[in-house]
Amino acid sequence: ITMAQIKVNQYSIPDDAITLAKMASGTDGNIITYDASGNPAVVASGTSGHFLKSQGADTVPVFAAAGGGKVLQWLSSSMGETSISDAGTLTAFNINYTPVSSSNKLLIFSYFANCTGAASAELKFKYWLGTDSTPTNNTEVPSIPYNLYVNGTAGSDIRQNFLSHYVSITSADSQYIAGVLTNGSGGTVIVCRHSLTAYHFVLEVEV
């Protein structure tokens, strides 16, 4: 009887009987998978630092670069005790930076605390982004301002407000990201009393 005459099926091979030594040799770093037809296939080893990426059903996975999310820059600013007159504006922060890439995003966090106004006090906050060092010469982001303090009662405070915004970077040139406070109270002064009234953080995130 020759080996060609011996028919071997899945039922004649005991479980766990095929050892690594019995498998055909392959390439270091490759991974065995199945193709769309259900046949064994090989995923070629990727570049160092790449991850195994699923491409969905009926498609062999691939090694690919990570999909972003890494923080590339961390910038910060703070604002001390201050007051803003009726219809007045105040630049809370104006940070100059150069993006790592124009395809990335900016994640902006702003924290305000201990701001007091009279009845009907209204404090608004806007972000501005562009290449001009004067904030309002740049593009307003978002188009609708955040209302931090609207129709309050005398002596009440903004104890804390935490704002965040995700902004597209439009240029790799050096530019400014600024936050501007506007007092629309109609005859009252808004006072922010604290050694550090506001904190602002700007993160450039890889996408």
XYZ file of N, CA and C in Angstrom:
621
model
N 0.854 -1.193 0.000
C 0.000 0.000 0.000
C 0.886 1.238 0.000
N 0.632 2.129 -0.903
C 1.405 3.368 -0.957
C 0.646 4.482 -0.253
N 1.343 5.592 0.021
C 0.718 6.744 0.677
C -0.384 7.328 -0.188
N -0.216 7.213 -1.530
C -1.226 7.757 -2.428
C -2.534 7.000 -2.332
N -2.451 5.752 -1.889
C -3.651 4.939 -1.788
C -4.384 5.121 -0.459
N -3.723 5.772 0.455
C -4.319 5.997 1.768
C -5.086 7.319 1.745
N -6.370 7.283 1.945
C -7.195 8.485 1.969
C -7.391 8.931 3.411
N -6.997 10.166 3.676
C -7.087 10.721 5.022
C -8.163 11.810 5.009
N -9.113 11.735 5.924
C -10.108 12.793 6.051
C -10.041 13.371 7.455
N -10.905 14.348 7.717
C -10.847 15.049 9.001
C -11.165 14.159 10.187
N -11.882 13.054 9.901
C -12.275 12.180 11.006
C -11.186 11.179 11.383
N -10.245 10.977 10.480
C -9.184 10.004 10.762
C -7.981 10.616 11.461
N -7.960 11.960 11.585
C -6.861 12.627 12.283
C -7.361 13.051 13.657
N -6.746 12.550 14.710
C -7.175 12.923 16.066
C -7.022 14.423 16.304
N -7.847 14.957 17.189
C -7.694 16.358 17.579
C -6.307 16.588 18.152
N -5.756 17.747 17.857
C -4.449 18.178 18.381
C -3.306 17.286 17.904
N -3.498 16.575 16.795
C -2.450 15.672 16.321
C -1.443 16.361 15.414
N -1.824 17.507 14.795
C -0.918 18.207 13.884
C -0.087 19.202 14.691
N 1.201 18.985 14.718
C 2.102 19.854 15.467
C 2.647 20.943 14.554
N 3.271 21.948 15.140
C 3.879 23.020 14.360
C 4.941 22.483 13.418
N 5.622 21.442 13.848
C 6.678 20.870 13.019
C 6.144 20.264 11.731
N 4.860 19.873 11.695
C 4.259 19.269 10.513
C 3.726 20.306 9.520
N 3.677 21.576 9.938
C 3.178 22.625 9.046
C 4.270 23.067 8.083
N 3.852 23.516 6.909
C 4.812 24.031 5.942
C 5.469 25.290 6.489
N 6.710 25.490 6.129
C 7.430 26.679 6.584
C 6.838 27.924 5.948
N 6.905 29.045 6.663
C 6.388 30.310 6.147
C 7.366 31.434 6.411
N 6.865 32.667 6.329
C 7.699 33.849 6.537
C 7.454 34.424 7.918
N 8.520 34.719 8.600
C 8.428 35.280 9.943
C 7.594 36.564 9.926
N 6.583 36.655 10.802
C 5.729 37.838 10.886
C 4.421 37.708 10.139
N 4.314 36.732 9.237
C 3.052 36.520 8.528
C 2.009 35.882 9.448
N 0.744 36.052 9.110
C -0.357 35.485 9.896
C -1.250 34.666 8.968
N -1.654 33.485 9.423
C -2.549 32.635 8.642
C -3.997 33.041 8.911
N -4.764 33.158 7.830
C -6.187 33.515 7.932
C -6.954 32.723 6.875
N -8.168 33.138 6.549
C -8.955 32.515 5.480
C -9.398 33.585 4.512
N -9.441 33.249 3.208
C -9.893 34.216 2.222
C -11.407 34.148 2.047
N -11.932 34.882 1.063
C -13.376 34.955 0.862
C -13.976 33.611 0.470
N -13.154 32.716 -0.070
C -13.628 31.386 -0.456
C -13.522 30.380 0.676
N -12.985 30.818 1.796
C -12.823 29.916 2.934
C -11.538 29.135 2.910
N -10.642 29.460 1.985
C -9.367 28.762 1.891
C -8.312 29.451 2.745
N -7.350 28.679 3.242
C -6.285 29.301 4.023
C -5.543 30.356 3.207
N -5.189 31.444 3.862
C -4.459 32.533 3.201
C -3.464 33.119 4.192
N -2.544 33.914 3.682
C -1.499 34.514 4.512
C -1.623 36.030 4.478
N -1.566 36.657 5.645
C -1.467 38.117 5.742
C 0.011 38.453 5.871
N 0.549 39.142 4.874
C 1.980 39.460 4.885
C 2.313 40.390 6.047
N 3.472 40.190 6.625
C 3.898 41.029 7.750
C 3.976 42.487 7.315
N 3.548 43.380 8.206
C 3.517 44.797 7.868
C 4.765 45.523 8.318
N 4.715 46.852 8.187
C 5.803 47.711 8.623
C 5.860 47.743 10.147
N 7.050 47.874 10.679
C 7.212 47.945 12.131
C 6.350 49.065 12.708
N 5.573 48.750 13.756
C 4.687 49.733 14.375
C 3.271 49.706 13.840
N 3.026 48.972 12.748
C 1.668 48.860 12.214
C 0.843 47.856 13.015
N -0.473 47.947 12.881
C -1.399 47.092 13.614
C -2.235 46.277 12.641
N -2.752 45.136 13.122
C -3.605 44.307 12.288
C -4.981 44.962 12.185
N -5.421 45.217 10.951
C -6.663 45.943 10.705
C -7.677 45.050 9.996
N -8.861 44.907 10.585
C -9.940 44.172 9.941
C -10.503 45.006 8.792
N -10.809 44.347 7.674
C -11.444 45.014 6.542
C -12.877 44.533 6.339
N -13.424 43.893 7.366
C -14.796 43.432 7.294
C -14.912 41.996 6.822
N -16.145 41.539 6.729
C -16.406 40.158 6.339
C -15.935 39.885 4.918
N -15.471 38.661 4.676
C -15.055 38.186 3.350
C -13.857 38.933 2.792
N -13.100 39.578 3.637
C -11.901 40.297 3.185
C -10.751 39.983 4.129
N -9.610 39.640 3.546
C -8.429 39.320 4.348
C -7.956 40.570 5.087
N -7.649 40.481 6.380
C -7.145 41.654 7.109
C -5.769 42.071 6.602
N -5.364 43.259 6.989
C -4.065 43.788 6.570
C -3.382 44.442 7.764
N -2.077 44.604 7.665
C -1.358 45.423 8.623
C -1.404 46.867 8.129
N -1.716 47.816 9.024
C -1.849 49.212 8.625
C -1.427 50.121 9.768
N -1.168 51.377 9.428
C -0.809 52.367 10.448
C -2.003 52.657 11.332
N -1.753 53.055 12.565
C -2.833 53.409 13.491
C -3.618 54.591 12.950
N -4.889 54.693 13.325
C -5.782 55.692 12.759
C -5.764 57.047 13.424
N -4.711 57.437 14.077
C -4.626 58.760 14.671
C -5.099 58.781 16.115
N -5.314 60.006 16.650
C -5.731 60.163 18.028
C -4.603 60.583 18.949
N -3.373 60.575 18.425
C -2.210 60.944 19.246
C -2.147 62.456 19.434
N -1.863 62.902 20.660
C -1.711 64.327 20.943
C -0.314 64.765 20.520
N -0.240 65.740 19.608
C 1.036 66.195 19.066
C 1.545 67.468 19.728
N 0.628 68.306 20.199
C 1.011 69.538 20.901
C 0.056 69.776 22.060
N 0.585 70.382 23.122
C -0.225 70.754 24.289
C 0.122 72.195 24.629
N -0.849 73.096 24.511
C -0.641 74.508 24.780
C -1.630 74.958 25.844
N -1.253 75.898 26.693
C -2.151 76.310 27.772
C -2.016 77.799 28.055
N -3.039 78.343 28.706
C -3.066 79.742 29.099
C -4.000 79.885 30.291
N -3.868 80.968 31.049
C -4.763 81.206 32.178
C -5.045 82.698 32.301
N -6.127 83.037 32.983
C -6.549 84.425 33.145
C -6.794 84.694 34.619
N -6.242 85.783 35.142
C -6.420 86.123 36.545
C -7.654 86.967 36.777
N -7.744 87.578 37.953
C -8.898 88.394 38.317
C -9.074 89.546 37.339
N -10.309 89.778 36.924
C -10.553 90.809 35.927
C -11.999 91.280 35.996
N -12.307 92.380 35.304
C -13.683 92.868 35.181
C -13.914 93.302 33.741
N -15.158 93.178 33.298
C -15.506 93.528 31.924
C -16.680 94.498 31.977
N -16.496 95.694 31.428
C -17.547 96.713 31.463
C -18.667 96.351 30.507
N -19.778 97.053 30.633
C -20.920 96.824 29.754
C -20.494 96.976 28.296
N -20.884 96.019 27.463
C -20.555 95.994 26.034
C -19.051 95.857 25.790
N -18.300 95.606 26.844
C -16.859 95.460 26.705
C -16.468 94.050 26.281
N -15.253 93.932 25.791
C -14.714 92.624 25.415
C -13.374 92.411 26.099
N -13.016 91.155 26.264
C -11.744 90.804 26.880
C -11.207 89.562 26.186
N -9.949 89.637 25.764
C -9.308 88.459 25.188
C -8.827 87.575 26.335
N -9.521 86.460 26.545
C -9.183 85.569 27.652
C -7.856 84.858 27.402
N -7.610 84.504 26.155
C -6.315 83.931 25.787
C -6.107 84.104 24.292
N -4.859 84.158 23.862
C -4.515 84.262 22.446
C -3.187 83.537 22.260
N -3.258 82.289 21.852
C -2.083 81.417 21.786
C -1.596 81.306 20.351
N -0.321 81.623 20.143
C 0.304 81.478 18.832
C 0.959 80.098 18.746
N 0.732 79.395 17.655
C 1.295 78.054 17.510
C 1.459 77.735 16.028
N 2.277 76.750 15.722
C 2.457 76.250 14.363
C 2.010 74.801 14.329
N 0.977 74.466 13.560
C 0.490 73.084 13.514
C 1.539 72.127 12.981
N 1.502 70.901 13.454
C 2.364 69.852 12.911
C 1.893 69.497 11.506
N 0.580 69.488 11.297
C 0.001 69.182 9.991
C -1.361 69.859 9.862
N -1.666 70.335 8.655
C -2.955 70.985 8.424
C -4.109 69.982 8.405
N -3.788 68.686 8.373
C -4.847 67.663 8.365
C -5.276 67.261 9.768
N -4.642 67.816 10.790
C -4.981 67.478 12.166
C -6.147 68.324 12.672
N -6.514 68.109 13.933
C -7.610 68.845 14.570
C -7.098 69.508 15.852
N -7.814 70.556 16.273
C -7.549 71.180 17.562
C -8.676 70.826 18.515
N -8.316 70.391 19.699
C -9.286 70.134 20.763
C -9.066 71.204 21.821
N -10.075 72.072 22.012
C -9.937 73.238 22.894
C -10.794 73.042 24.139
N -10.191 73.255 25.307
C -10.918 73.197 26.572
C -10.806 74.552 27.263
N -11.916 75.063 27.771
C -11.905 76.312 28.534
C -12.733 76.136 29.801
N -12.165 76.602 30.908
C -12.824 76.475 32.216
C -12.939 77.858 32.844
N -14.142 78.234 33.253
C -14.383 79.525 33.894
C -14.984 79.302 35.276
N -14.638 80.203 36.216
C -15.187 80.075 37.572
C -15.248 81.442 38.242
N -16.197 81.558 39.205
C -16.285 82.724 40.101
C -16.434 84.055 39.374
N -17.347 84.110 38.404
C -17.662 85.371 37.742
C -19.036 85.843 38.229
N -19.113 87.099 38.633
C -20.330 87.634 39.245
C -20.848 88.822 38.447
N -22.176 88.893 38.294
C -22.779 90.029 37.617
C -24.097 90.396 38.261
N -24.614 91.557 37.918
C -25.908 91.990 38.437
C -27.021 91.248 37.700
N -28.266 91.592 38.055
C -29.404 90.948 37.407
C -29.334 91.122 35.892
N -29.705 90.065 35.169
C -29.723 90.046 33.704
C -28.329 90.146 33.085
N -27.305 89.872 33.868
C -25.947 89.872 33.307
C -25.821 88.773 32.266
N -25.081 89.081 31.209
C -24.912 88.120 30.127
C -23.458 88.130 29.671
N -22.811 87.003 29.801
C -21.409 86.876 29.419
C -21.310 85.823 28.318
N -20.711 86.207 27.200
C -20.584 85.290 26.080
C -19.110 85.027 25.783
N -18.862 83.841 25.255
C -17.489 83.444 24.963
C -17.420 82.881 23.551
N -16.448 83.359 22.767
C -16.262 82.897 21.398
C -14.807 82.474 21.182
N -14.634 81.521 20.267
C -13.295 81.144 19.818
C -13.036 81.782 18.456
N -11.781 82.177 18.236
C -11.371 82.726 16.950
C -10.099 82.010 16.515
N -9.970 81.724 15.205
C -8.823 80.980 14.695
C -8.356 81.591 13.376
N -7.046 81.863 13.280
C -6.500 82.400 12.032
C -5.069 82.865 12.203
N -4.537 83.544 11.194
C -3.129 83.930 11.185
C -2.881 85.334 11.722
N -3.954 86.088 12.045
C -3.808 87.464 12.529
C -3.715 87.463 14.048
N -2.818 88.254 14.609
C -2.667 88.313 16.066
C -3.842 89.010 16.746
N -4.659 89.748 15.987
C -5.886 90.334 16.517
C -7.010 89.319 16.356
N -7.545 88.772 17.451
C -8.489 87.649 17.362
C -9.664 87.880 16.428
N -10.311 89.055 16.528
C -11.539 89.274 15.753
C -11.283 89.500 14.264
N -10.020 89.555 13.849
C -9.714 89.601 12.419
C -9.699 88.204 11.814
N -9.822 87.204 12.652
C -9.775 85.816 12.206
C -11.179 85.230 12.078
N -11.250 83.922 11.891
C -12.530 83.238 11.706
C -13.117 82.841 13.046
N -14.402 83.160 13.259
C -15.065 82.801 14.508
C -15.446 81.325 14.487
N -15.091 80.615 15.558
C -15.419 79.193 15.681
C -15.885 78.936 17.114
N -17.095 78.467 17.367
C -18.171 78.241 16.398
C -18.883 79.549 16.072
N -19.826 79.502 15.150
C -20.519 80.728 14.736
C -21.476 81.222 15.818
N -21.957 80.311 16.672
C -22.837 80.694 17.772
C -22.023 80.716 19.065
N -21.983 81.848 19.795
C -21.167 81.921 21.003
C -21.762 81.111 22.147
N -20.901 80.762 23.078
C -21.358 80.100 24.294
C -21.851 81.161 25.273
N -23.053 80.994 25.797
C -23.568 81.892 26.826
C -23.184 81.332 28.191
N -22.289 82.021 28.874
C -21.815 81.536 30.166
C -22.725 81.976 31.302
N -23.384 83.113 31.124
C -24.129 83.681 32.249
C -25.277 84.483 31.678
N -26.477 83.976 31.741
C -27.624 84.639 31.118
C -28.746 84.786 32.139
N -29.242 86.033 32.298
C -30.388 86.309 33.169
C -30.199 85.786 34.598
N -29.053 86.094 35.156
C -28.792 85.699 36.532
C -29.451 86.653 37.506
N -29.300 86.391 38.788
C -29.810 87.303 39.812
C -28.637 87.968 40.499
N -28.870 89.121 41.079
C -27.795 89.895 41.686
C -27.022 89.057 42.691
N -25.703 89.079 42.549
C -24.850 88.382 43.507
C -24.614 86.921 43.201
N -25.317 86.370 42.208
C -25.078 84.959 41.893
C -23.819 84.825 41.044
N -23.245 83.631 41.043
C -21.949 83.428 40.412
C -22.009 82.395 39.294
N -21.049 82.506 38.401
C -20.700 81.384 37.550
C -19.713 80.564 38.366
N -20.193 79.557 39.022
C -19.299 78.748 39.853
C -18.278 78.019 38.997
N -18.749 77.369 37.938
C -17.823 76.731 37.022
C -18.544 76.384 35.719
N -17.878 76.633 34.623
C -18.355 76.256 33.305
C -17.188 75.655 32.544
N -17.402 74.475 31.998
C -16.342 73.788 31.276
C -16.799 73.618 29.831
N -16.070 74.235 28.898
C -16.430 74.204 27.492
C -15.381 73.439 26.706
N -15.802 72.795 25.635
C -14.850 72.121 24.756
C -15.332 72.255 23.316
N -14.372 72.268 22.394
C -14.732 72.375 20.984
C -13.656 71.688 20.149
N -14.096 71.056 19.056
C -13.226 70.310 18.151
C -13.142 71.097 16.851
N -11.947 71.575 16.482
C -11.793 72.529 15.386
C -10.882 71.955 14.310
N -11.261 72.130 13.055
C -10.406 71.725 11.935
C -9.295 72.744 11.743
N -8.100 72.259 11.441
C -6.976 73.136 11.116
C -6.975 73.339 9.608
N -6.946 74.586 9.154
C -7.046 74.868 7.722
C -5.710 75.199 7.079
N -4.673 75.406 7.887
C -3.375 75.786 7.333
C -2.268 75.276 8.246
N -1.131 74.940 7.640
C 0.028 74.517 8.423
C 0.895 75.711 8.830
N 0.482 76.932 8.452
C 1.226 78.144 8.799
C 1.046 78.482 10.277
N 1.953 79.293 10.795
C 1.834 79.792 12.158
C 0.532 80.562 12.293
N -0.240 80.291 13.341
C -1.528 80.952 13.511
C -1.884 81.105 14.986
N -3.038 81.734 15.231
C -3.476 82.052 16.587
C -4.820 81.388 16.867
N -4.973 80.888 18.076
C -6.281 80.449 18.574
C -6.584 81.309 19.790
N -7.726 81.965 19.773
C -8.044 82.928 20.834
C -9.440 82.691 21.372
N -9.630 83.067 22.627
C -10.943 83.054 23.253
C -11.276 84.457 23.703
N -12.447 84.962 23.319
C -12.836 86.343 23.616
C -14.133 86.353 24.411
N -14.134 87.044 25.537
C -15.320 87.232 26.373
C -15.996 88.554 26.012
N -17.313 88.544 25.923
C -18.082 89.756 25.624
C -19.149 89.950 26.696
N -19.226 91.165 27.218
C -20.248 91.510 28.213
C -21.396 92.204 27.496
N -22.559 91.553 27.462
C -23.738 92.152 26.848
C -24.788 92.473 27.884
N -24.367 92.924 29.049
C -25.259 93.038 30.202
C -26.229 94.203 30.126
N -25.874 95.262 29.437
C -26.767 96.423 29.384
C -26.656 97.284 30.625
N -25.466 97.773 30.938
C -25.297 98.717 32.032
C -24.684 98.149 33.291
N -24.246 96.913 33.268
C -23.652 96.327 34.471
C -22.260 95.792 34.161
N -21.454 95.742 35.177
C -20.096 95.223 35.048
C -20.065 93.778 35.535
N -19.393 92.946 34.801
C -19.187 91.560 35.237
C -17.773 91.452 35.800
N -17.676 90.941 36.998
C -16.383 90.819 37.671
C -16.071 89.342 37.895
N -14.856 88.955 37.524
C -14.386 87.587 37.759
C -13.303 87.659 38.824
N -13.665 87.200 40.039
C -12.766 87.321 41.188
C -12.165 85.971 41.537
N -10.908 85.811 41.206
C -10.193 84.581 41.556
C -8.753 84.772 41.147
N -7.844 84.128 41.850
C -6.437 84.241 41.472
C -6.209 83.679 40.078
N -6.949 82.627 39.748
C -6.949 82.095 38.386
C -8.407 81.835 38.006
N -9.002 82.799 37.314
C -10.409 82.711 36.973
C -10.670 81.694 35.874
N -9.745 81.577 34.920
C -10.007 80.724 33.766
C -8.744 79.993 33.339
N -8.933 78.771 32.922
C -7.860 77.959 32.358
C -8.247 77.589 30.929
N -7.276 77.545 30.039
C -7.540 77.193 28.652
C -6.436 76.238 28.177
N -6.848 75.163 27.513
C -5.900 74.188 26.995
C -6.223 73.928 25.525
N -5.207 73.898 24.695
C -5.355 73.611 23.274
C -4.492 72.412 22.928
N -5.103 71.359 22.380
C -4.387 70.150 22.009
C -4.497 69.961 20.491
N -3.357 69.727 19.837
C -3.399 69.325 18.433
C -3.421 67.802 18.396
N -4.449 67.247 17.736
C -4.657 65.812 17.732
C -4.487 65.271 16.320
N -3.739 64.207 16.193
C -3.525 63.567 14.890
C -4.787 62.823 14.461
N -5.179 62.988 13.209
C -6.354 62.293 12.671
C -5.981 61.530 11.402
